[in-house]
Every structure is written in structure tokens, then in C-alpha cells.
Coordinates of C-alpha atoms and ligand atoms in Angstrom, one line a residue:
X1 CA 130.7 95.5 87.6
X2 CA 128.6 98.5 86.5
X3 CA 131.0 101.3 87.7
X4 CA 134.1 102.5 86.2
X5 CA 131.9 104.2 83.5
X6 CA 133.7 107.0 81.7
X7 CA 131.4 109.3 82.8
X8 CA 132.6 108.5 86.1
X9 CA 136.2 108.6 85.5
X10 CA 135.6 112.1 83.4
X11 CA 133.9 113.1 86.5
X12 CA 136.7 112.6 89.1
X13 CA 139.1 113.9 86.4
X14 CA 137.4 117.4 86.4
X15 CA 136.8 117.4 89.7
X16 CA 140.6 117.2 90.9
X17 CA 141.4 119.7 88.7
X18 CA 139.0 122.1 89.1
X19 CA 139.3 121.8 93.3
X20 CA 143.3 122.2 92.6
X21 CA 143.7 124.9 89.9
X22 CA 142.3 128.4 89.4
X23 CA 138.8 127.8 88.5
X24 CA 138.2 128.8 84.8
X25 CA 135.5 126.6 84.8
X26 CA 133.5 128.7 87.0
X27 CA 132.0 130.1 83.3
X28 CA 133.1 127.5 81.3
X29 CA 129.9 127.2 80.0
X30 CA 130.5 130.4 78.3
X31 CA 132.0 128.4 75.7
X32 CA 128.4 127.6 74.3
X33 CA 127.5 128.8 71.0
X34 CA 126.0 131.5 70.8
X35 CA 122.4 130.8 69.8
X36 CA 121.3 134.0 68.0
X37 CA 123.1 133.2 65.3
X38 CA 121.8 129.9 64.7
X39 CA 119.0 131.6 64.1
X40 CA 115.2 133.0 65.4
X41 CA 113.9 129.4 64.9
X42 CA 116.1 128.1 67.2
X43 CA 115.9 131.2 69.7
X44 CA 112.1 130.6 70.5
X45 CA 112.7 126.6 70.5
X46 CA 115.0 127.7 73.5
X47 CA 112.1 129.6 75.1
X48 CA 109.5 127.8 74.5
X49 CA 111.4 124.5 75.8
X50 CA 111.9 126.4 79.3
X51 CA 108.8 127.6 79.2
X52 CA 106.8 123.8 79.3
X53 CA 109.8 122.2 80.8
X54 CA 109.5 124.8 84.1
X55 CA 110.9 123.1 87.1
X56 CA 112.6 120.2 85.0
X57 CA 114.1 122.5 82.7
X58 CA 118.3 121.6 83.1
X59 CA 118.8 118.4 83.5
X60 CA 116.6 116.7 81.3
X61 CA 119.1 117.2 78.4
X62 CA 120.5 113.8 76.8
X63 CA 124.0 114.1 78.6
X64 CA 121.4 113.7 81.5
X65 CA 119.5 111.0 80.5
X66 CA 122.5 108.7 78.8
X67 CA 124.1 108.7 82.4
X68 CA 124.1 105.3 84.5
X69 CA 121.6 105.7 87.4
X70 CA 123.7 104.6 90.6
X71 CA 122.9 104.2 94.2
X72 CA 125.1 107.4 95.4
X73 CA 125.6 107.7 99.1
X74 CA 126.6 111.1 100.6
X75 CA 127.7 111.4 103.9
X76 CA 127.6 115.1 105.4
X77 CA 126.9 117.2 108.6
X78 CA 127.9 114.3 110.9
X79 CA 128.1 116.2 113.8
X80 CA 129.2 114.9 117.0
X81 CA 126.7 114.5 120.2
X82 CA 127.7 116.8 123.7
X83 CA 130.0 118.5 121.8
X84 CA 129.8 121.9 119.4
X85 CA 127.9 121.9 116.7
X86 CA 131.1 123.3 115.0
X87 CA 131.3 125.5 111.7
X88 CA 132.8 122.2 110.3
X89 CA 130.0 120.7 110.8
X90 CA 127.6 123.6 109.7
X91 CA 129.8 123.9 106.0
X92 CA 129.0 120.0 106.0
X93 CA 125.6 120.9 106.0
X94 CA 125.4 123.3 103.3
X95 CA 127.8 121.6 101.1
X96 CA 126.5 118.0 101.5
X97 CA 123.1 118.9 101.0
X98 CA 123.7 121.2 97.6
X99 CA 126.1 118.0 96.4
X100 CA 123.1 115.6 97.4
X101 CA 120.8 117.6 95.3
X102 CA 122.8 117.8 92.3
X103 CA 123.4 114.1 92.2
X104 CA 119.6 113.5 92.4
X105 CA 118.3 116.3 90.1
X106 CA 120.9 114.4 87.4
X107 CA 118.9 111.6 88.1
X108 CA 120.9 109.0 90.7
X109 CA 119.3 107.5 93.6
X110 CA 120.8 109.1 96.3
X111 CA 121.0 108.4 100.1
X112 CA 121.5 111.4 102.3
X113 CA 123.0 109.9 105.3
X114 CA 124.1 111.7 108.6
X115 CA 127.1 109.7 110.6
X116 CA 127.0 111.1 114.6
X117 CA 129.7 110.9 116.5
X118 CA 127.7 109.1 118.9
X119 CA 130.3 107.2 120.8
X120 CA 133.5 107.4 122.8
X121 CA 135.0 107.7 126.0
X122 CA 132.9 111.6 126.0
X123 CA 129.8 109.3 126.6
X124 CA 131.0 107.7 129.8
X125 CA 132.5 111.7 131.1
X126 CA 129.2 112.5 130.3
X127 CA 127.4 109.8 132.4
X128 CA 129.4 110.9 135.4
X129 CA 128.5 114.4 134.8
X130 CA 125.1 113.9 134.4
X131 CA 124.9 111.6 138.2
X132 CA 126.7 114.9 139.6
X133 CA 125.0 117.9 137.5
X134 CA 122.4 116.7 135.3
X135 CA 119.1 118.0 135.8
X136 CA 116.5 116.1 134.1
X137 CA 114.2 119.0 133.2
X138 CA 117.1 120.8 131.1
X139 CA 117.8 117.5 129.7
X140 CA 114.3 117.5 128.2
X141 CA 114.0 121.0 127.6
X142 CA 117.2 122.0 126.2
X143 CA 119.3 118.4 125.4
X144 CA 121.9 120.1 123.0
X145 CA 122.7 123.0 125.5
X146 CA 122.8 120.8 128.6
X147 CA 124.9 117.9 127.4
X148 CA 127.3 119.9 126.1
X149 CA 127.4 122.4 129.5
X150 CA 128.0 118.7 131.5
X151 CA 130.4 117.9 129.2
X152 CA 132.6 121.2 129.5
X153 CA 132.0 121.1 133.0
X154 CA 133.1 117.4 133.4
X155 CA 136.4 117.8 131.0
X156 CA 137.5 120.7 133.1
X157 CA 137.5 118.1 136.2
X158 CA 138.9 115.3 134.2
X159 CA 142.0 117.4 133.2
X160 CA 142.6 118.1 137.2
X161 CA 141.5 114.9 138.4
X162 CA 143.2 111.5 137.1
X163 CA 140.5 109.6 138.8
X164 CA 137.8 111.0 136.5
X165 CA 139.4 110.2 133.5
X166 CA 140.0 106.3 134.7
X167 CA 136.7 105.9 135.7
X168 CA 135.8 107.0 132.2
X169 CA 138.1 104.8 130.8
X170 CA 135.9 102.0 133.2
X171 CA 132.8 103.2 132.0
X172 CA 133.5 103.4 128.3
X173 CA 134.6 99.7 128.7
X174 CA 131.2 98.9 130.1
X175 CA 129.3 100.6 127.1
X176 CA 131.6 98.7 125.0
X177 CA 130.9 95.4 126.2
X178 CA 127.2 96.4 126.1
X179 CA 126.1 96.9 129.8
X180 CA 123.1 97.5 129.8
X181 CA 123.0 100.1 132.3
X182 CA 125.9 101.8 131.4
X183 CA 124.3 102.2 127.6
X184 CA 121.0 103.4 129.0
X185 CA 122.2 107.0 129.5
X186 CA 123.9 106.8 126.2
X187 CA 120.9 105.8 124.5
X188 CA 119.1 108.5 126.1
X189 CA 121.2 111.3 125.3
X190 CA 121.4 110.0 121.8
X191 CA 117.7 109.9 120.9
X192 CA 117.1 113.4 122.2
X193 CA 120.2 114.8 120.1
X194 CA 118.5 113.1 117.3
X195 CA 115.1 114.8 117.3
X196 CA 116.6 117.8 118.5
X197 CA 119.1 118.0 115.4
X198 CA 116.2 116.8 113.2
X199 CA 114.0 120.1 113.6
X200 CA 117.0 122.5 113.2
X201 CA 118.1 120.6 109.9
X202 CA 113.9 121.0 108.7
X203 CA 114.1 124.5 109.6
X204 CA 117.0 125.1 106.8
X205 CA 115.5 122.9 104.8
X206 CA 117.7 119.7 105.2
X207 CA 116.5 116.0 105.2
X208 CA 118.3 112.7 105.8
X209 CA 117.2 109.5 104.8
X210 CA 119.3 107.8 107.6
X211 CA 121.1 108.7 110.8
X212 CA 123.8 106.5 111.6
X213 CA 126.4 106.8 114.3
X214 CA 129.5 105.2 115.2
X215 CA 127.8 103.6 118.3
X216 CA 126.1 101.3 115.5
X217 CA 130.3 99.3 114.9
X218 CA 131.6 98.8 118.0
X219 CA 131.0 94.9 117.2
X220 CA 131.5 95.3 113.5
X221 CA 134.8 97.0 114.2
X222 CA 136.5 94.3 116.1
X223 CA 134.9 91.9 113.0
X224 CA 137.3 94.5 110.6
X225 CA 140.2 93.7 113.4
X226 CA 139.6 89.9 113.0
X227 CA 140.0 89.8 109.3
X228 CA 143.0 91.6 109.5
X229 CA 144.6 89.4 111.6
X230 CA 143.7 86.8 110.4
X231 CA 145.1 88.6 106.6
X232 CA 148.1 88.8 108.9
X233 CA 148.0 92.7 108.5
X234 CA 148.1 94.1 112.5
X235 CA 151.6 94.7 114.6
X236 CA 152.0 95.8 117.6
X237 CA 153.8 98.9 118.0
X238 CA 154.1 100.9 121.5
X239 CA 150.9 98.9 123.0
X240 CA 149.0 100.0 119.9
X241 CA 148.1 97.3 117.3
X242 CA 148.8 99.2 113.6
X243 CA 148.7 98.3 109.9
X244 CA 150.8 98.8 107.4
X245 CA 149.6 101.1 104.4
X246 CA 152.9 101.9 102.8
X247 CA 152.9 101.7 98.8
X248 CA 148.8 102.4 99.0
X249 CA 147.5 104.6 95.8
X250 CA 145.3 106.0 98.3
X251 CA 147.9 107.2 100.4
X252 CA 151.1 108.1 97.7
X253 CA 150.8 111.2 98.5
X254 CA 150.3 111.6 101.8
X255 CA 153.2 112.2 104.6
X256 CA 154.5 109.1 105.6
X257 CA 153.2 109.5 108.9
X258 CA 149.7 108.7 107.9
X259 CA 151.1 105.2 106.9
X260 CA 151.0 103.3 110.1
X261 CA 147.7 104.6 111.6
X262 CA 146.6 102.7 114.8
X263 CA 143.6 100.1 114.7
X264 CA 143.1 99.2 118.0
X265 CA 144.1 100.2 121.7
X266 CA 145.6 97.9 124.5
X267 CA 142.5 97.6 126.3
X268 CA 140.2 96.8 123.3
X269 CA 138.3 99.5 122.9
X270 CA 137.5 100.4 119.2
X271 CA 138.3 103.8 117.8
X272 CA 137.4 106.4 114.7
X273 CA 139.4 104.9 112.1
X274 CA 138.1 101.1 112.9
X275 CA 134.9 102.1 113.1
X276 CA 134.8 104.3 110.2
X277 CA 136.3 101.0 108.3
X278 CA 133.6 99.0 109.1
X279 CA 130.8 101.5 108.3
X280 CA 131.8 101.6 104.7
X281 CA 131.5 97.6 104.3
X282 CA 128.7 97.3 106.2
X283 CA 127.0 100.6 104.3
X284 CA 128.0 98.6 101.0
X285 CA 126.6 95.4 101.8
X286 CA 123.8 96.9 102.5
X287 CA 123.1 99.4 100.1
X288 CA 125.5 98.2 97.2
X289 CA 126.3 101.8 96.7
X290 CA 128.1 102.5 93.1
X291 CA 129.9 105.5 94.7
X292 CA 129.9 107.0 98.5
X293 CA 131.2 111.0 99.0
X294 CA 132.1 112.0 102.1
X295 CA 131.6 115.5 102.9
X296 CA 134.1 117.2 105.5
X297 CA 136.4 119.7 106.4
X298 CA 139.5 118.9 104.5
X299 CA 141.8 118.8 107.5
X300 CA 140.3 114.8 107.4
X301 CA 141.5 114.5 103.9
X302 CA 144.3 111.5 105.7
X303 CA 141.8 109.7 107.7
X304 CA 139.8 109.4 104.5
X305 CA 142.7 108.4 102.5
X306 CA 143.2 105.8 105.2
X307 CA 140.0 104.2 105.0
X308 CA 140.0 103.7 101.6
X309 CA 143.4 102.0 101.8
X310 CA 142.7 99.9 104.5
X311 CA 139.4 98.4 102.5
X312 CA 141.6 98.3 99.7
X313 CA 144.2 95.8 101.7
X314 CA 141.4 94.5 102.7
X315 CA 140.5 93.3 99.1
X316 CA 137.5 95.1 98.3
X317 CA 136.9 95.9 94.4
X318 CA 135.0 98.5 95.6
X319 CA 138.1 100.3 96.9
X320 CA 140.4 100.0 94.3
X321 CA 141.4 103.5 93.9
X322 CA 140.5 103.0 89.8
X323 CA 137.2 102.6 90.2
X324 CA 136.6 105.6 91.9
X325 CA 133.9 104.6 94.2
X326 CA 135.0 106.4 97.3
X327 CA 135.6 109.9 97.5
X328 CA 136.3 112.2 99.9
X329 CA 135.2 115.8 99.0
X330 CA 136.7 118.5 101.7
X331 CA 136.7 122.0 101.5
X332 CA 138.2 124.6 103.5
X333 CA 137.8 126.3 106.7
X334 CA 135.1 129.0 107.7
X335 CA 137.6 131.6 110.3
X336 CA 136.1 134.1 112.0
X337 CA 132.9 132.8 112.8
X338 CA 131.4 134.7 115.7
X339 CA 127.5 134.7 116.8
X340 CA 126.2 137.2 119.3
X341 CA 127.2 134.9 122.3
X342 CA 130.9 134.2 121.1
X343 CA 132.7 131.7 119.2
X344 CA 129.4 129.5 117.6
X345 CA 128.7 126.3 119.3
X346 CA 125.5 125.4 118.0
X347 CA 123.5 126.1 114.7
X348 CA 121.1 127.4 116.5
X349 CA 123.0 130.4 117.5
X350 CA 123.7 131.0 114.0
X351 CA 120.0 131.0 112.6
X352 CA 119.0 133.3 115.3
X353 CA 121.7 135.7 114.4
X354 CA 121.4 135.3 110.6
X355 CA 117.1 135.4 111.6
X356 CA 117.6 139.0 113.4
X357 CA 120.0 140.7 111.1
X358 CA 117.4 139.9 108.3
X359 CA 114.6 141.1 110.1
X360 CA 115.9 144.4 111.0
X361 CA 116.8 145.5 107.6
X362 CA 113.5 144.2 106.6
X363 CA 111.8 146.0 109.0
X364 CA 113.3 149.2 107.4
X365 CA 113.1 148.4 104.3
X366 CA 111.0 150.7 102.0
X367 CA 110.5 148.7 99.5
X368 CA 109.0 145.5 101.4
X369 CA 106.1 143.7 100.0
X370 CA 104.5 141.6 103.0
X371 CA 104.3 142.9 106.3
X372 CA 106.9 141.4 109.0
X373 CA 105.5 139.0 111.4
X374 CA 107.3 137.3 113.9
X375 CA 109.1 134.0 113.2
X376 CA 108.5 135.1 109.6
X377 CA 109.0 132.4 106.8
X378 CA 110.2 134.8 104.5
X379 CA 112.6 136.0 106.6
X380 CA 113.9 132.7 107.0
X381 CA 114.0 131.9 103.6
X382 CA 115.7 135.2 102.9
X383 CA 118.5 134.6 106.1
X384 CA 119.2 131.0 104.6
X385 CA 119.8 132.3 101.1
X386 CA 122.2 134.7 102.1
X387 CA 124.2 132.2 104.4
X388 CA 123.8 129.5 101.9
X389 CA 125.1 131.4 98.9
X390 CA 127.9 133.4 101.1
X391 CA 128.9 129.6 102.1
X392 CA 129.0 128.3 98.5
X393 CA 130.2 130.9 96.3
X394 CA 134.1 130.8 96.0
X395 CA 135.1 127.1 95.1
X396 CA 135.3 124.5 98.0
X397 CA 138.6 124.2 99.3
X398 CA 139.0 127.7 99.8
X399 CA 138.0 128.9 103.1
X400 CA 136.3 132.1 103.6
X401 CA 135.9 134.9 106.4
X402 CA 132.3 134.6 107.4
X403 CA 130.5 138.0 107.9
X404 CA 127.2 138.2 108.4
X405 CA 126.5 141.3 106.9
X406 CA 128.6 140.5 103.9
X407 CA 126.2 137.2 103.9
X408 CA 123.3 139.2 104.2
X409 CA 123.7 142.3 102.0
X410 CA 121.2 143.2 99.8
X411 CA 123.1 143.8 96.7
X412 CA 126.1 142.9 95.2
X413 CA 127.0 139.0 94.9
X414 CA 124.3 137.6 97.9
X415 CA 121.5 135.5 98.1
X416 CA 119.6 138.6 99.2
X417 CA 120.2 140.1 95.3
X418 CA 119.0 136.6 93.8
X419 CA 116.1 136.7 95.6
X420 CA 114.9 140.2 95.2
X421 CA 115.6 139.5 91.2
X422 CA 113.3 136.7 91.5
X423 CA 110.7 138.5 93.1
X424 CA 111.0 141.3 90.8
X425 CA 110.4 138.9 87.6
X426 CA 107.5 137.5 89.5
X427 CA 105.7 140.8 89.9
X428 CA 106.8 141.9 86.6
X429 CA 104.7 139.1 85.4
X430 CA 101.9 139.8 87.9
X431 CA 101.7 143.3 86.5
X432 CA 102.4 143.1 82.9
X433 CA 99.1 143.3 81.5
X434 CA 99.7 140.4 79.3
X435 CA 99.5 136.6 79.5
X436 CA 103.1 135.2 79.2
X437 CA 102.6 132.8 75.7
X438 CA 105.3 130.8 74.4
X439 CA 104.3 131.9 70.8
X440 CA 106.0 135.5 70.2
X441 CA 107.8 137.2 67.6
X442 CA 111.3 137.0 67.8
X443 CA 112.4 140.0 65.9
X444 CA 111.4 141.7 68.7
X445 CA 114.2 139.8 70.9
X446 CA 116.3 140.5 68.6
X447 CA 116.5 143.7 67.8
X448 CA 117.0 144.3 72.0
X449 CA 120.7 144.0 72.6
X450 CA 120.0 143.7 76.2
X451 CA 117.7 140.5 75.6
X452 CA 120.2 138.8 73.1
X453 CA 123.0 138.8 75.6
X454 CA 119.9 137.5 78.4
X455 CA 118.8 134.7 75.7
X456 CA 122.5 134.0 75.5
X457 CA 122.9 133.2 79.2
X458 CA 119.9 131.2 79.6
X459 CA 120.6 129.1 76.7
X460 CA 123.9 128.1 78.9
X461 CA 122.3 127.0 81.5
X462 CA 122.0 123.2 80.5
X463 CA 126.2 123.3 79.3
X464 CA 126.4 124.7 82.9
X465 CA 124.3 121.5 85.1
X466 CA 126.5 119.6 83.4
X467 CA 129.8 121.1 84.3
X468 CA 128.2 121.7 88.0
X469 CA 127.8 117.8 87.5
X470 CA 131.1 116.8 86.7
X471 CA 133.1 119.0 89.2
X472 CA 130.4 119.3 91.9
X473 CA 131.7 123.1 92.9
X474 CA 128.8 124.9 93.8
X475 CA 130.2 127.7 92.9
X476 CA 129.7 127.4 89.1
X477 CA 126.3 127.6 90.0
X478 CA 126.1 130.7 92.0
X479 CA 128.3 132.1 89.3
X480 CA 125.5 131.3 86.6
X481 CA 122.5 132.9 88.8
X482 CA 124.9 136.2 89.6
X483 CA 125.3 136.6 86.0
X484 CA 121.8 136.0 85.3
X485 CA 120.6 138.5 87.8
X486 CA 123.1 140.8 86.4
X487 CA 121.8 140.4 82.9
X488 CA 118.1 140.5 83.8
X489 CA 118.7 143.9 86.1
X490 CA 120.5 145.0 83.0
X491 CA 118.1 144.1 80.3
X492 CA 114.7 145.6 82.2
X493 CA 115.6 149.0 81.9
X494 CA 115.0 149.4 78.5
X495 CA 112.6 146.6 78.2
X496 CA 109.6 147.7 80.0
X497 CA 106.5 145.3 79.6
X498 CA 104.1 147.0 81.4
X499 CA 102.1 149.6 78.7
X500 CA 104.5 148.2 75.6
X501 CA 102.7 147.3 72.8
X502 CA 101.6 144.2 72.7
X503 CA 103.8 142.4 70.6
X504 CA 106.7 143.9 72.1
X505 CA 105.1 143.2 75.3
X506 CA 104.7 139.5 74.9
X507 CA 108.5 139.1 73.5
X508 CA 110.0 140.1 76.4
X509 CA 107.8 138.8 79.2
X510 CA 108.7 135.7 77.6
X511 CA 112.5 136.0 77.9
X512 CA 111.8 137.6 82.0
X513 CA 109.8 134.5 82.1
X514 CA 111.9 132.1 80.8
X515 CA 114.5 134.0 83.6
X516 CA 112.6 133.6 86.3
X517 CA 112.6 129.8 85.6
X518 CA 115.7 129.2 85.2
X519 CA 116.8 131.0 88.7
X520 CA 113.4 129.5 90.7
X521 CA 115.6 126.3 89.5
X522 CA 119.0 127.4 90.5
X523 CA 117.7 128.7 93.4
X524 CA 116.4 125.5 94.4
X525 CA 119.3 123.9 93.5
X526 CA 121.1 125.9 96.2
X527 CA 119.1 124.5 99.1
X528 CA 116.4 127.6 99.0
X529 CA 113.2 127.8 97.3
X530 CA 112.9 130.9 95.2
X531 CA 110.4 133.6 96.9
X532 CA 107.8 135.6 94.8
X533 CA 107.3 138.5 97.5
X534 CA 109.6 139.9 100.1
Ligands
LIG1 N1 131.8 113.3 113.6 C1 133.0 113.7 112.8 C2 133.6 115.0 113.3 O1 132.9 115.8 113.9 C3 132.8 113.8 111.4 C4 132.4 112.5 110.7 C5 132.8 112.4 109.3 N2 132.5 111.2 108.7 C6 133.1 110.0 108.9 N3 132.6 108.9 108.3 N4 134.2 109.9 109.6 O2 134.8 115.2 113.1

């Protein structure tokens, strides 16, 4: 087996210790050596490297390059059809997508892959909604909104009225046993969820390779109960057919309550867990992943742990907890979450609000650089960087209080303030009144205290991909760019390009240069690309 490399295993090490403890290494790339003092020689063989490397500049270092390549599947956003499009869900989003992009930049072949929660017995409530409320033109027009309005309207009912819920129970039976009239609805409502989610995720800048759903194991799940059986793993407890997990790694330290998790109900019909089991064999048969991640709220920490034990009794190699092919990453809660309309119930709600916040204070904004048009891409860029980087910069498990105008502030540690530092470097180089050469004299770094400690930062960049690697905590990312924006705000008040003289000029356009690369790549490493006006 190719896995179990000790990158791997150094990998998951850091990783549980960084999510647990304080975070030192949020700058533990600070440790690098300082560079001035190996000497000018090696100074501009820094720049010049980041210079002609541009966008590949970070992880093309030998760390990178000596790594396995592996098939890497993450899992995120997952969201679940008819119902909210909940701030779980949303951090999914972010998180997965940044994790994705890490993996790939160090040079695995990732799969981003989105798991609906595309079946259940909220299908068949559905169905019955739709026969007494639907109207087809919502449906069309607005499938999110009006699935989710019949479902609220239908679980109200169903919590009054028995009847409802046993006819559900009827119809989810159906489904199950693949009527096809009973699926047809189903099907319906799932392809227009899909192409409806699929153009919010492009508008934020997310793409998935697959969209799977638990609809996809309702056969493959009762294969999993089979196997079991006939492993002699099932009992029936209280109607409920169960397994027995006690004395898995997976689960040692879990409450023992998570020990006996239910498979299967009386009447047959499958369930999260089961399904969930059987999407991970079929997802390795098929894509003969070397390591799957998971990317949820941590409150599903257990069911994960769960999973991986029940493969794991299941004899899968893949699952022994030593290898370290399945992991679950979760982070922490988002509280206070409000949109203009209320508590958020779909992403939508949040753009719009994250959309008009950042046009207004554009619109006043006296130092703008591109007029304001409506449904501005700019604007968009500049309201995802600020939700993005207020999303991502304490470490994962934390939770944070979301606040938009926090996320959106122009200064102090937001996405706005890396941003506007990369705009600023790109009109300092627009304006300079010199071509930016990677041949300059180096004294004149030098002998700028300002630049040194700049120089410094940006040769730690390629210590700090690799820790970002390792632990996969965005945060010691966003940590880098801050400092870096600090630094560069810090450093171009007493080194002016414009009208220096020419030597001096070319020196430190250079190292603003060399700045603005490294951030355009961190930025887009954080999900956004890097804007030159705003
Ligand atoms: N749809 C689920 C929910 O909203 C998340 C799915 C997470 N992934 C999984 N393989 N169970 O809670």
C-alpha cells in the first residue's frame, strides 16, 4: 500500500495538535533564518526566484515536490435539499474549498465532491405538500425558496396531524423501493436544487467535480446491512437492528453512547449512518482515494467517528485508524448569524447582504478607483474577501460571532485591508516610473530597515505553505498575508519609488513587487483572486 507515508502520519500529528492546543504555530514560520545575514547574494536569489516563479512561487520548494501525489477526496458544503442552507453548511463552503485548494496547489489530485442530503422521509412531506401547495411556476422560478416554504408549511401540519406523518412514512417506503412515480417528484426537485446551488457556489468562486447525494445508497446501504449480517455484527435492540463498536480506536474516546449506533429501522428503510457507510466503500472503489476529509461542523465529529469504525469492523485496510486515510476535519460554530430577513436560510441572503454593505461604503468612498456599476464584480470580489477571511482567520474549531461589518471593515485584520494592499502595490508599479527588473543592487535593500524586515517575511512564506500543509488551519495563512500587509504599509512610507533615483528606485519596486506576488498568491489561496483596482 502506498499510504502510511510519514509525511502523512507527520501530517495528522500536527494537525491534532495544532486544532487542540493554543496555536503557536500560527507564526511558526517565524522560526526561519533570517536571510539578510546569509548574505546580499542570497537576498536577491530570493527576489529574483519570486520574481520568475510568479504565481507558482510557494509550493514548488522540494518539501513540495518529494511528497507522494495521492488521489485526495474532500467532502464539503453538503447541504441538504428543502431545507436551510444553514451557516453549517456555508463554513463547509469556505473551509472545504480553501482545504481543497491547498491540497492541490501541493500538488495531489484532488476531487472536490458535494454530498446532498437528497433523501429521507422530508422528500415524501415534501411530495404531499407540493400535490396541496405547490405551484409549478415558483417551482421553476425560485426552487430553493419554494421547496423549502412547502416544506415548513408541511412539517407544521405533520406535527398536528398523525395522518401526515404516516402517509410520509408510506411514501418514503415507495421511493425506497423505487416507485417510479413516487421518485419522479424527487428527481425533480433534486435536479433543480442542483443547478440552482451550482450558480450560487460559481458566484463565490466554488467548483465541484461531483455532486453526490444520499439518494445514490439506498441499495448499496442494505448491501453494507447484508455483510454485516452475514459478519454476524447486527442485534436487535428496541425494534432497531444496531452494531456493536465498543473497543474501536475510532471511537476510544467517544461517550459510550456513540457505541451502539442504530443501522437500520423496523420497516427497512435505510438511514444517515448506513448510507454514509456505504458511500465511503463505494467512493473507494471507485476512486481508490489515498485519503478522504470530511469537512463539517464539529458537532458530527461521532457520526464520523462511527463510520470509520464501522468500515473498520468491516475489515477495510483503508480504515484502520493507523493509516490515517479518513479524516474528519470540523470546526466550530458561526452564532449570531443574522441577514436582513432574519436568522439566514439561504446563501443567497448572505451575498446580497455582504453585496450591499460593500457597495455602500464603496459608493462613499473617496478614494475609489473604478466607478460603481450595478452587480459590480469588484464588489463581489471585495464582499467575498471580507467574509472569506472573517470566516477563516481564528483556527477552525473555534467558532466566531459573525458580524458583517467586522467582516467587511476596511482596515484592521479583513480581507477589505488585503485587498486594498494589493491594489496599492499594483498601482505603485503602474506609477513608478521604472520597469520592475530582477537585477538591482542590494545595498540599497539593505541599508532600508523597513525592507529588511519585508525581505524577511517574504522569505518565510515557503516555511509557511508548508506548515499551512501539514495542519491545514487556514488561519496560518491569513496570519502570513496580515503581517505582510502590515510590513509593506510599514515599509512604503519611507520608501517611495516614484521620483527616487533610479537605483534606489529599482531596489525597492523589486521587494513591493516581489510583495504583491506573494499576497496575489495567498490571496488566491484563500478562495479570492487578488484585485489590481478598487
Ligand atoms: N447533509 C449533511 C447535513 O446537512 C451533511 C453531510 C456531511 N457529509 C456526510 N458524508 N455525512 O448535516
Amino acid at each position: 500500500m502506498q499510504f502510511g507515508s510519514d509525511s502523512k502520519m507527520l501530517f495528522n500529528l500536527l494537525r491534532r495538535t495544532f486544532s487542540h492546543e493554543i496555536l503557536p504555530a500560527i507564526r511558526h514560520y517565524s522560526s526561519t533564518a533570517p536571510i539578510v545575514t546569509s548574505g546580499s547574494e542570497q537576498v536577491l536569489e530570493l527576489l529574483s526566484e519570486i520574481y520568475t516563479r510568479g504565481k507558482d512561487y510557494g509550493f514548488h520548494t522540494d518539501y513540495f515536490k518529494n511528497l507522494q501525489q495521492e488521489n485526495i477526496i474532500v467532502e464539503y458544503s453538503s447541504p441538504n435539499i428543502a431545507k436551510m442552507f444553514h451557516v453549517g453548511h456555508y463554513r463547509s463552503t469556505v473551509v472545504g474549498n480553501v482545504i481543497s485548494g491547498i491540497l492541490s496547489a501541493a500538488g495531489h489530485n484532488v476531487c472536490k465532491m458535494n454530498y446532498l442530503g437528497d433523501w429521507g422521509v422530508q422528500f415524501a412531506l415534501l411530495a404531499l405538500s407540493y400535490k396541496k401547495y405547490g405551484n409549478p411556476t415558483a417551482l421553476k422560478e425560485k426552487p430553493l425558496f419554494h421547496l423549502y416554504e412547502l416544506y415548513v408549511k408541511i412539517s407544521k401540519e405533520a406535527e398536528e396531524n398523525l395522518q401526515i406523518k404516516e402517509e410520509a412514512q408510506e411514501v418514503f417506503l415507495d421511493m425506497e423501493n423505487g416507485n417510479a412515480d413516487a421518485l419522479q417528484f424527487w428527481k425533480c426537485c433534486r435536479e433543480l436544487s442542483i443547478s440552482e446551488y451550482k450558480k450560487l457556489y460559481h458566484s463565490i468562486g466554488v467548483e465541484f467535480d461531483v455532486f453526490s447525494g444520499e439518494s445514490m445508497y439506498i441499495d448499496k446501504s442494505r448491501e453494507v446491512l447484508e455483510i454485516l449480517k452475514e459478519k454476524d455484527l447486527l442485534y436487535w435492540d428496541n425494534g432497531a437492528l444496531k452494531i456493536n463498536l465498543a473497543g474501536s480506536k475510532w471511537l476510544s474516546k467517544s461517550p459510550q453512547i456513540y457505541q451502539h449506533p442504530v443501522l437500520a429501522r423496523k420497516n427497512g428503510t435505510s438511514l444517515y449512518l448506513t448510507r454514509d457507510v456505504a458511500a465511503a466503500i463505494d467512493r473507494f472503489n471507485d476512486y481508490k482515494f489515498d485519503r478522504m476529509i470530511y469537512v463539517t461542523d464539529i458537532s458530527q465529529a461521532e457520526h464520523f467517528n462511527q463510520i470509520f469504525a464501522i468500515l473498520e469492523k468491516m475489515g477495510f485496510p483503508w480504515a484502520d485508524k493507523n493509516t490515517e486515510m479518513l479524516m474528519h476535519v470540523g470546526f466550530g460554530r458561526i452564532h449570531k448569524m443574522q441577514t436582513r430577513k432574519g436568522n439566514m436560510t439561504f446563501l443567497h441572503d448572505l451575498l446580497e447582504d455582504a453585496y450591499q454593505k460593500a457597495h455602500e461604503d464603496r459608493l462613499y468612498c473617496k478614494t475609489r478607483k473604478m466607478p460603481l456599476t450595478p452587480k459590480d464584480d469588484v464588489t463581489k470580489i471585495v464582499a467575498l474577501s471580507g467574509l472569506i477571511y472573517h470566516d477563516l482567520k481564528a483556527r477552525l474549531s473555534k467558532g466566531y460571532n459573525f458580524n458583517l461589518e467586522a467582516a467587511l471593515a476596511s482596515k484592521g485584520s479583513s480581507g477589505l485591508f488585503l485587498q486594498a494592499t494589493h491594489c496599492r502595490l499594483c498601482s505603485l508599479e503602474a506609477n513608478a516610473g521604472v520597469h520592475c527588473i530582477p537585477q538591482v543592487d542590494v545595498d540599497r535593500i539593505l541599508s532600508e530597515p523597513s525592507l529588511v524586515e519585508l525581505i524577511e517575511h517574504l522569505n518565510k512564506y515557503t516555511t509557511m505553505t508548508k506548515t499551512l500543509y501539514e495542519t491545514l488551519e487556514p488561519c496560518i495563512l491569513l496570519r502570513y498575508l496580515f503581517d505582510l500587509c502590515h510590513l509593506t504599509a510599514k515599509a512604503l512610507i519611507p520608501c517611495t519609488v516614484k521620483g527616487a533615483d533610479i537605483a534606489d528606485a529599482q531596489a525597492r519596486l523589486l521587494c513591493f513587487y516581489c510583495a504583491k506576488t506573494i499576497l496575489g498568491n495567498g490571496l488566491r489561496l484563500m478562495g479570492v483572486p487578488p484585485l489590481v483596482k478598487m
